[in-house]
One Martini backbone bead per residue (centre of mass of N, CA, C, O) as a GRO file, in nm:
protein
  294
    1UNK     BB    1   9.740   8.752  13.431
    2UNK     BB    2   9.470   8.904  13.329
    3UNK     BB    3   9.199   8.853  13.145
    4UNK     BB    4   9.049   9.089  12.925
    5UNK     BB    5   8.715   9.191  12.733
    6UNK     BB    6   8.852   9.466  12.740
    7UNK     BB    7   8.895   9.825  12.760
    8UNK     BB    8   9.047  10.007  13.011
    9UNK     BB    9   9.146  10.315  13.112
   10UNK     BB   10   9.465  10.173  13.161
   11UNK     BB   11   9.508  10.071  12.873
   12UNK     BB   12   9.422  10.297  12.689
   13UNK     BB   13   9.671  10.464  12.806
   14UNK     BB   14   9.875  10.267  12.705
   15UNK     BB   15   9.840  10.326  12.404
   16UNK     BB   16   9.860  10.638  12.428
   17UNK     BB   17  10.178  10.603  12.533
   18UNK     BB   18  10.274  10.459  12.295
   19UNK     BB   19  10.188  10.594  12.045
   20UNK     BB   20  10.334  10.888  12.142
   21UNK     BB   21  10.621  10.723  12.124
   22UNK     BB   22  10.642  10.645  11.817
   23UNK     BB   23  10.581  10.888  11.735
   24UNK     BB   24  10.838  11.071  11.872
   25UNK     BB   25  11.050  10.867  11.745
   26UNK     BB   26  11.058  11.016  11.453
   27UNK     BB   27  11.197  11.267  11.563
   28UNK     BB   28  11.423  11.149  11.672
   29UNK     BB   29  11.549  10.979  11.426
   30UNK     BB   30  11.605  11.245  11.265
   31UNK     BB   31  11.778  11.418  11.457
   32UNK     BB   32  11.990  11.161  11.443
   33UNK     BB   33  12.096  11.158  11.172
   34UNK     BB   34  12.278  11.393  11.167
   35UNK     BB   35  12.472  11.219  11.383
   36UNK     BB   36  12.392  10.936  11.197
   37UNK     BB   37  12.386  10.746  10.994
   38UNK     BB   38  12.088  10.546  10.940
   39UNK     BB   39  12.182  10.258  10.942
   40UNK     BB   40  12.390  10.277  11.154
   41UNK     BB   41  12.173  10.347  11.378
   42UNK     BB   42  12.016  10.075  11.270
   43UNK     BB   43  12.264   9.906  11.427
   44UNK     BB   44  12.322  10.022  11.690
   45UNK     BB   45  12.034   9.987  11.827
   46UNK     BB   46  12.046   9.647  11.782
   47UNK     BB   47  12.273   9.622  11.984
   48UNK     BB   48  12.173   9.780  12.248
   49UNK     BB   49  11.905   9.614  12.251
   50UNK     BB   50  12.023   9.328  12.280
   51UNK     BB   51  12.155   9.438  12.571
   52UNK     BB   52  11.855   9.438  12.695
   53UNK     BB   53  11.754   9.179  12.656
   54UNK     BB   54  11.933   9.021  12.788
   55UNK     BB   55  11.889   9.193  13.091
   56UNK     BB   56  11.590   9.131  13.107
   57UNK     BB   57  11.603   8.832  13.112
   58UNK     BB   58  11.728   8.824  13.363
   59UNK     BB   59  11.597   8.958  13.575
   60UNK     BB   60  11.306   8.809  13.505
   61UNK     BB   61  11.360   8.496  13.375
   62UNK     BB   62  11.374   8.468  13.103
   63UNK     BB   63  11.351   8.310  12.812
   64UNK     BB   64  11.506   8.175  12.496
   65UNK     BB   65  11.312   8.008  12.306
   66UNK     BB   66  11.303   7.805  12.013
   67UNK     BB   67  11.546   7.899  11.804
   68UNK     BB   68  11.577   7.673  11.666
   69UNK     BB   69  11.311   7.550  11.563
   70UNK     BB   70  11.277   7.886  11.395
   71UNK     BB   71  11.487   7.971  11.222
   72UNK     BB   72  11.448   8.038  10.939
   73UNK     BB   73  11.178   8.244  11.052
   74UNK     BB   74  11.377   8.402  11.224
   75UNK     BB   75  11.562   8.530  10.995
   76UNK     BB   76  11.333   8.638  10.824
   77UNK     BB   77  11.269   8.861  11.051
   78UNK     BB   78  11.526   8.973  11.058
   79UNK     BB   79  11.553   9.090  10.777
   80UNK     BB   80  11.279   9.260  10.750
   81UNK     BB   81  11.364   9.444  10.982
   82UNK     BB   82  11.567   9.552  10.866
   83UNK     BB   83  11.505   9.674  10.587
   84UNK     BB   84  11.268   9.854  10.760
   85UNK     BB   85  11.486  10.042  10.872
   86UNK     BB   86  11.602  10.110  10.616
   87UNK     BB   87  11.394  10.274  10.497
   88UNK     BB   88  11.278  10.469  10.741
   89UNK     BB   89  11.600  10.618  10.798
   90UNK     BB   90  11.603  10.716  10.514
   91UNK     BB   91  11.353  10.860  10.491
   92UNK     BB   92  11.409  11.029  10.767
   93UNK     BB   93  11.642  11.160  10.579
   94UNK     BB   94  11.452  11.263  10.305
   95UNK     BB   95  11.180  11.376  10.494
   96UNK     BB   96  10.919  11.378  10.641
   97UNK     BB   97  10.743  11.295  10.895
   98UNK     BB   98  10.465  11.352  10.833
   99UNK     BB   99  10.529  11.150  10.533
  100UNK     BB  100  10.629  10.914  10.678
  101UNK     BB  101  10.416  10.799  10.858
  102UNK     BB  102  10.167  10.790  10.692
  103UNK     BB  103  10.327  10.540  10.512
  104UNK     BB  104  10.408  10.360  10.760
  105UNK     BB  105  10.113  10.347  10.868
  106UNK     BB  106   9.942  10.170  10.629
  107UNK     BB  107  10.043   9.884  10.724
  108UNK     BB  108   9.713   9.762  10.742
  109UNK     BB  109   9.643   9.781  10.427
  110UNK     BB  110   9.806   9.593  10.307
  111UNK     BB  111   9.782   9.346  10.505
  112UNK     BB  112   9.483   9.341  10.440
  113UNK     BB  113   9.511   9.252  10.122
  114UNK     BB  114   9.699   8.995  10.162
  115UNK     BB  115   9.527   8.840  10.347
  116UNK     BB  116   9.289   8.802  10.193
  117UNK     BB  117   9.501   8.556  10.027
  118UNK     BB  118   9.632   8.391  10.308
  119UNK     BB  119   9.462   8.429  10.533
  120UNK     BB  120   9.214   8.252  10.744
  121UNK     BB  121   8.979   8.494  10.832
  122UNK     BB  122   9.042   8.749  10.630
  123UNK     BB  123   8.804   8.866  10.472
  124UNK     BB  124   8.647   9.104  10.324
  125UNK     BB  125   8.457   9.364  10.417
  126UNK     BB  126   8.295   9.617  10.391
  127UNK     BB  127   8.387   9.776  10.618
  128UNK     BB  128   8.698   9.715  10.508
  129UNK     BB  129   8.676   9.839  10.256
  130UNK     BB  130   8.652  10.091  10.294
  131UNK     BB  131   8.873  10.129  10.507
  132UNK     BB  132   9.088  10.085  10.220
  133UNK     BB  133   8.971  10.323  10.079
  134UNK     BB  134   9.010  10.569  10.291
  135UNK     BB  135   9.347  10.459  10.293
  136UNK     BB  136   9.403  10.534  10.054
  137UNK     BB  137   9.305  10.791   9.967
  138UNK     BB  138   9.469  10.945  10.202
  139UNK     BB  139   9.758  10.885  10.097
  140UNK     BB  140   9.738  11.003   9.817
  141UNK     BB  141   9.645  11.306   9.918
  142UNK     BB  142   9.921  11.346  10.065
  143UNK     BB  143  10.109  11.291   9.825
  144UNK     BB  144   9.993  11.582   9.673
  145UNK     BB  145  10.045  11.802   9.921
  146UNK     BB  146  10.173  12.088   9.843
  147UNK     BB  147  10.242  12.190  10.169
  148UNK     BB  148  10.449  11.912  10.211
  149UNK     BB  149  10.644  11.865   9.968
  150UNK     BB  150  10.865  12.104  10.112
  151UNK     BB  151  10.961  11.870  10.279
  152UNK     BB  152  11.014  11.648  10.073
  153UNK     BB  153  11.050  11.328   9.903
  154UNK     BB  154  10.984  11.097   9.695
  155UNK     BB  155  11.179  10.914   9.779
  156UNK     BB  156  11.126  10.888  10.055
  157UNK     BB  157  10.830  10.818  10.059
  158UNK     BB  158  10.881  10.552   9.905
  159UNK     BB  159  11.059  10.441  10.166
  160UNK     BB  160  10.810  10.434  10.357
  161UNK     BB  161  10.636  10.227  10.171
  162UNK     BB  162  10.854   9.987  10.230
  163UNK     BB  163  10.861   9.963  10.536
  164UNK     BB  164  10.499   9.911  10.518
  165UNK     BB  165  10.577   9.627  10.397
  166UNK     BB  166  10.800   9.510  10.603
  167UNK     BB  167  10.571   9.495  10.814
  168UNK     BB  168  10.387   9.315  10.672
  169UNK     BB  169  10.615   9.055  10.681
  170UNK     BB  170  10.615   9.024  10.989
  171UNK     BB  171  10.296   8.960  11.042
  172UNK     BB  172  10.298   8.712  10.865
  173UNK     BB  173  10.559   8.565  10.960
  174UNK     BB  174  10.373   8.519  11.227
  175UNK     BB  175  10.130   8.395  11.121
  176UNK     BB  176  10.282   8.141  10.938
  177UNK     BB  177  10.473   8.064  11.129
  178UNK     BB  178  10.690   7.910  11.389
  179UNK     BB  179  10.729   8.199  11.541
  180UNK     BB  180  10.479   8.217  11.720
  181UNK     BB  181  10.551   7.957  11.918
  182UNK     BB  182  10.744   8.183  12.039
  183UNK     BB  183  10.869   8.408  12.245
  184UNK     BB  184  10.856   8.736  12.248
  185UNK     BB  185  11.164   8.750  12.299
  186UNK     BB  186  11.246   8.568  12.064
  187UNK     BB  187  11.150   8.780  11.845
  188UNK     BB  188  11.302   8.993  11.893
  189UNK     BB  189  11.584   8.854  11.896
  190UNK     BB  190  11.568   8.814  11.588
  191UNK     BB  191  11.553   9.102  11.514
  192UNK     BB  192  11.793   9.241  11.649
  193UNK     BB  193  12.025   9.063  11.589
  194UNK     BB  194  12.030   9.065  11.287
  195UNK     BB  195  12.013   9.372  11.252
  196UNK     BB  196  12.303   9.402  11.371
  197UNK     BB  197  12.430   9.268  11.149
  198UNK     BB  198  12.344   9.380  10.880
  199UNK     BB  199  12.325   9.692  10.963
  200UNK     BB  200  12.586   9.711  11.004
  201UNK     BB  201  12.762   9.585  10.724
  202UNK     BB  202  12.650   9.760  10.506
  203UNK     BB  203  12.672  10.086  10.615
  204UNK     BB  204  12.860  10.161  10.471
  205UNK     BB  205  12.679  10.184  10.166
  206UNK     BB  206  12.563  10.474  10.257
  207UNK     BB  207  12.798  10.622  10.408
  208UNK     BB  208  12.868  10.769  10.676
  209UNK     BB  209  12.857  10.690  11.028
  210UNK     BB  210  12.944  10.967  11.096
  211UNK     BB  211  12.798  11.335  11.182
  212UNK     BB  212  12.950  11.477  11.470
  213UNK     BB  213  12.810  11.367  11.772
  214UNK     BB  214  12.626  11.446  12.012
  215UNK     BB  215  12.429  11.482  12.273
  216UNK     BB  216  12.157  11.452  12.134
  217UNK     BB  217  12.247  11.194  11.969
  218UNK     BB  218  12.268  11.025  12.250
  219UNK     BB  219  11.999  11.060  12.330
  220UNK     BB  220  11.874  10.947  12.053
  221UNK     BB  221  11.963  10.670  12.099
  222UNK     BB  222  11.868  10.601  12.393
  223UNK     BB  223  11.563  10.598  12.325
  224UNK     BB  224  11.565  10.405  12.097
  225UNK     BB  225  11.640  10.166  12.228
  226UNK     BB  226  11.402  10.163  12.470
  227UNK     BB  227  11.165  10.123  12.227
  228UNK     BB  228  11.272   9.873  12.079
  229UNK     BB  229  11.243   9.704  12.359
  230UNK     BB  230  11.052   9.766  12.531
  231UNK     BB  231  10.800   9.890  12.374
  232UNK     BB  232  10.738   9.597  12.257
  233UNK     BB  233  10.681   9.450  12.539
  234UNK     BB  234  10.460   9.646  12.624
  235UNK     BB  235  10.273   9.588  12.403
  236UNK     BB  236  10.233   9.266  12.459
  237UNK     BB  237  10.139   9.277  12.733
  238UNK     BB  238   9.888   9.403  12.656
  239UNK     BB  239   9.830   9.140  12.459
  240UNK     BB  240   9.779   8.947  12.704
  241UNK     BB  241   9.473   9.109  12.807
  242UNK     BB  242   9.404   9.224  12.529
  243UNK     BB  243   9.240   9.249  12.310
  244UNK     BB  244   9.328   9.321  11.951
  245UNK     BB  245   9.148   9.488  11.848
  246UNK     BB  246   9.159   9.715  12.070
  247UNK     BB  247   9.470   9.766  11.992
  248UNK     BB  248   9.431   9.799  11.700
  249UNK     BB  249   9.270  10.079  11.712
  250UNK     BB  250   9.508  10.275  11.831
  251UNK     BB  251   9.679  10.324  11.537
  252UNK     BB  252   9.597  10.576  11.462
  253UNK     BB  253   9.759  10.754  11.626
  254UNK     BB  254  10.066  10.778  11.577
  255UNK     BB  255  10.018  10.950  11.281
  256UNK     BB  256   9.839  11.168  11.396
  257UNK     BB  257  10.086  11.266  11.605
  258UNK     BB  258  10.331  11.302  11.460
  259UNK     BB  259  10.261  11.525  11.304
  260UNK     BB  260  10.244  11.709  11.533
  261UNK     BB  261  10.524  11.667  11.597
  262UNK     BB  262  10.664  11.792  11.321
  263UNK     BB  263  10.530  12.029  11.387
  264UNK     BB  264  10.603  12.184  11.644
  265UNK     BB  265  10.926  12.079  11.658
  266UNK     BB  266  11.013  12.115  11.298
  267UNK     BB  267  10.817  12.287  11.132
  268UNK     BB  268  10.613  12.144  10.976
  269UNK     BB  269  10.463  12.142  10.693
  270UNK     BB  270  10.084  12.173  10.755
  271UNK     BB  271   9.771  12.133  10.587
  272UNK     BB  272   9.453  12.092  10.554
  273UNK     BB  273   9.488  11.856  10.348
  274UNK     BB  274   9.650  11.685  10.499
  275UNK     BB  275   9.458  11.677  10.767
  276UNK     BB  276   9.263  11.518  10.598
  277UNK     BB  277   9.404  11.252  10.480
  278UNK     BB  278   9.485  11.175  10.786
  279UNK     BB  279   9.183  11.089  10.848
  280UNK     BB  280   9.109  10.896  10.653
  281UNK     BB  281   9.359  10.685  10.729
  282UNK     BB  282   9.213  10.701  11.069
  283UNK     BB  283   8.932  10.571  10.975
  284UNK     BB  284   9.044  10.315  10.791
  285UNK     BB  285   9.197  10.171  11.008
  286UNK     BB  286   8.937  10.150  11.228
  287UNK     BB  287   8.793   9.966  11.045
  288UNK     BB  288   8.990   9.743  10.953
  289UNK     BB  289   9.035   9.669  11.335
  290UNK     BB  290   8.745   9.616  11.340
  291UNK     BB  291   8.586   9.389  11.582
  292UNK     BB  292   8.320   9.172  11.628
  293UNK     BB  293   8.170   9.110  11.849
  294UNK     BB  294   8.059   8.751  12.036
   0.00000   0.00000   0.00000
């Protein structure tokens, strides 16, 4: 596999067919809510996801290396990735895509936050502390707008920035701990396994694990599957080949596609005050994750 110093035409093209995929997987996850628990939903998915990555493991003839030595952080990594899924699908059942999506990913703002005091070399420059500011500006201002509110609801809103947190605790968790040390797949396999585990045992305490579940619902759920595993896979393949920096640029895609998404197809209001926010929030996001060429 070589190594490129720049993203070249189809990495671009890969970031922004995942980007797109993440963005409408939003979709997804709302639509399939109808018909599932919205945790019993993200624990279905992460038992049928783990039975796909250990498919994939064995055709591929990839290994699930180090799991006894990283256990500890990797138990933690995958509490985390429940949580996050917990916030997200509960979210996404409580308010719009629109407004959980801007919400759930400002997760570089935070993260770069956490950073500047845990991470070493990852102090504020100003061009982050910019668009840390327009990406938070950006965010109040969506929480503000009023044509946006009539779609979702505070509680939902607030579950969307905890999902948010809760995706910055495993990027740290990986920064920072022995789990960085094993392959993307046991990784991947920490956080699948154990959410499979915990988002199963809990979803009772949600209300009913089923709501009448459709063909629409079962094909929003085998969707959601394959973005689970392979989808993380794929990211990860381009991160093996190009710089983070340039792949961490194309984040601010998913919000911005997003909201698209759930008006197009949703019928969500957005309107212009909203659509200030988010480019705000797609500008701040930008300026977080560039870093200087050396």
């Amino acid at each position: 596999m070589e190594r490129k110093d720049s993203m070249d035409l189809v990495g671009a093209a890969g970031m922004v067919g995942f980007a797109a995929t993440l963005a409408f997987n939003q979709v997804v996850i709302k639509v399939t809510n109808a018909g599932f628990g919205p945790v019993f939903a993200a624990g279905f998915r992460s038992i049928l996801a783990v039975g796909l990555l250990l498919l994939w493991c064995l055709l591929s003839g990839r290994k699930l290396n180090g799991l006894r030595a990283a256990l500890g952080p990797g138990l933690l990594l995958g509490v985390l990735f429940s949580a996050e899924f917990v916030f997200l699908f509960n979210a996404l059942d409580m308010t719009s895509v629109s407004r959980a999506s801007i919400l759930f990913y400002s997760m570089p703002v935070w993260l770069t936050i956490i950073a500047n005091f845990t991470l070493p070399g990852e102090r504020l420059s100003r061009r982050r502390a910019l668009g840390l500011v327009l990406a938070m500006a950006g965010v109040i201002w969506a929480l503000a707008d009023k044509d946006s509110q009539s779609g979702g609801t505070w509680a939902g809103d607030l579950l969307a920035l905890c999902g948010a947190f809760a995706w910055a605790g495993i990027a740290l968790t990986v920064r920072l701990t022995r789990v960085s040390e094993v392959s993307a797949e046991s990784q991947l396999f920490y956080q699948l396994g154990v959410s499979a585990v915990v988002l199963t045992a809990i979803s009772p305490l949600f209300g009913d694990l089923m709501r009448a579940p459709e063909a629409l619902h079962w094909a929003g759920m085998g969707f959601q599957v394959v973005v689970a595993c392979m989808g993380y896979l794929f990211w990860l393949y381009l991160m093996a080949i190009y710089p983070a920096s340039d792949i961490a640029a194309f984040s601010f895609l998913s919000p911005v596609l997003a909201v698209g998404f759930g008006w197009a197809l949703l019928d969500e209001p957005v309107g212009l005050g909203f659509l200030g926010a988010l480019a705000l929030v797609a500008v701040g996001v930008v300026l977080i994750n560039r870093r200087k060429r050396v």
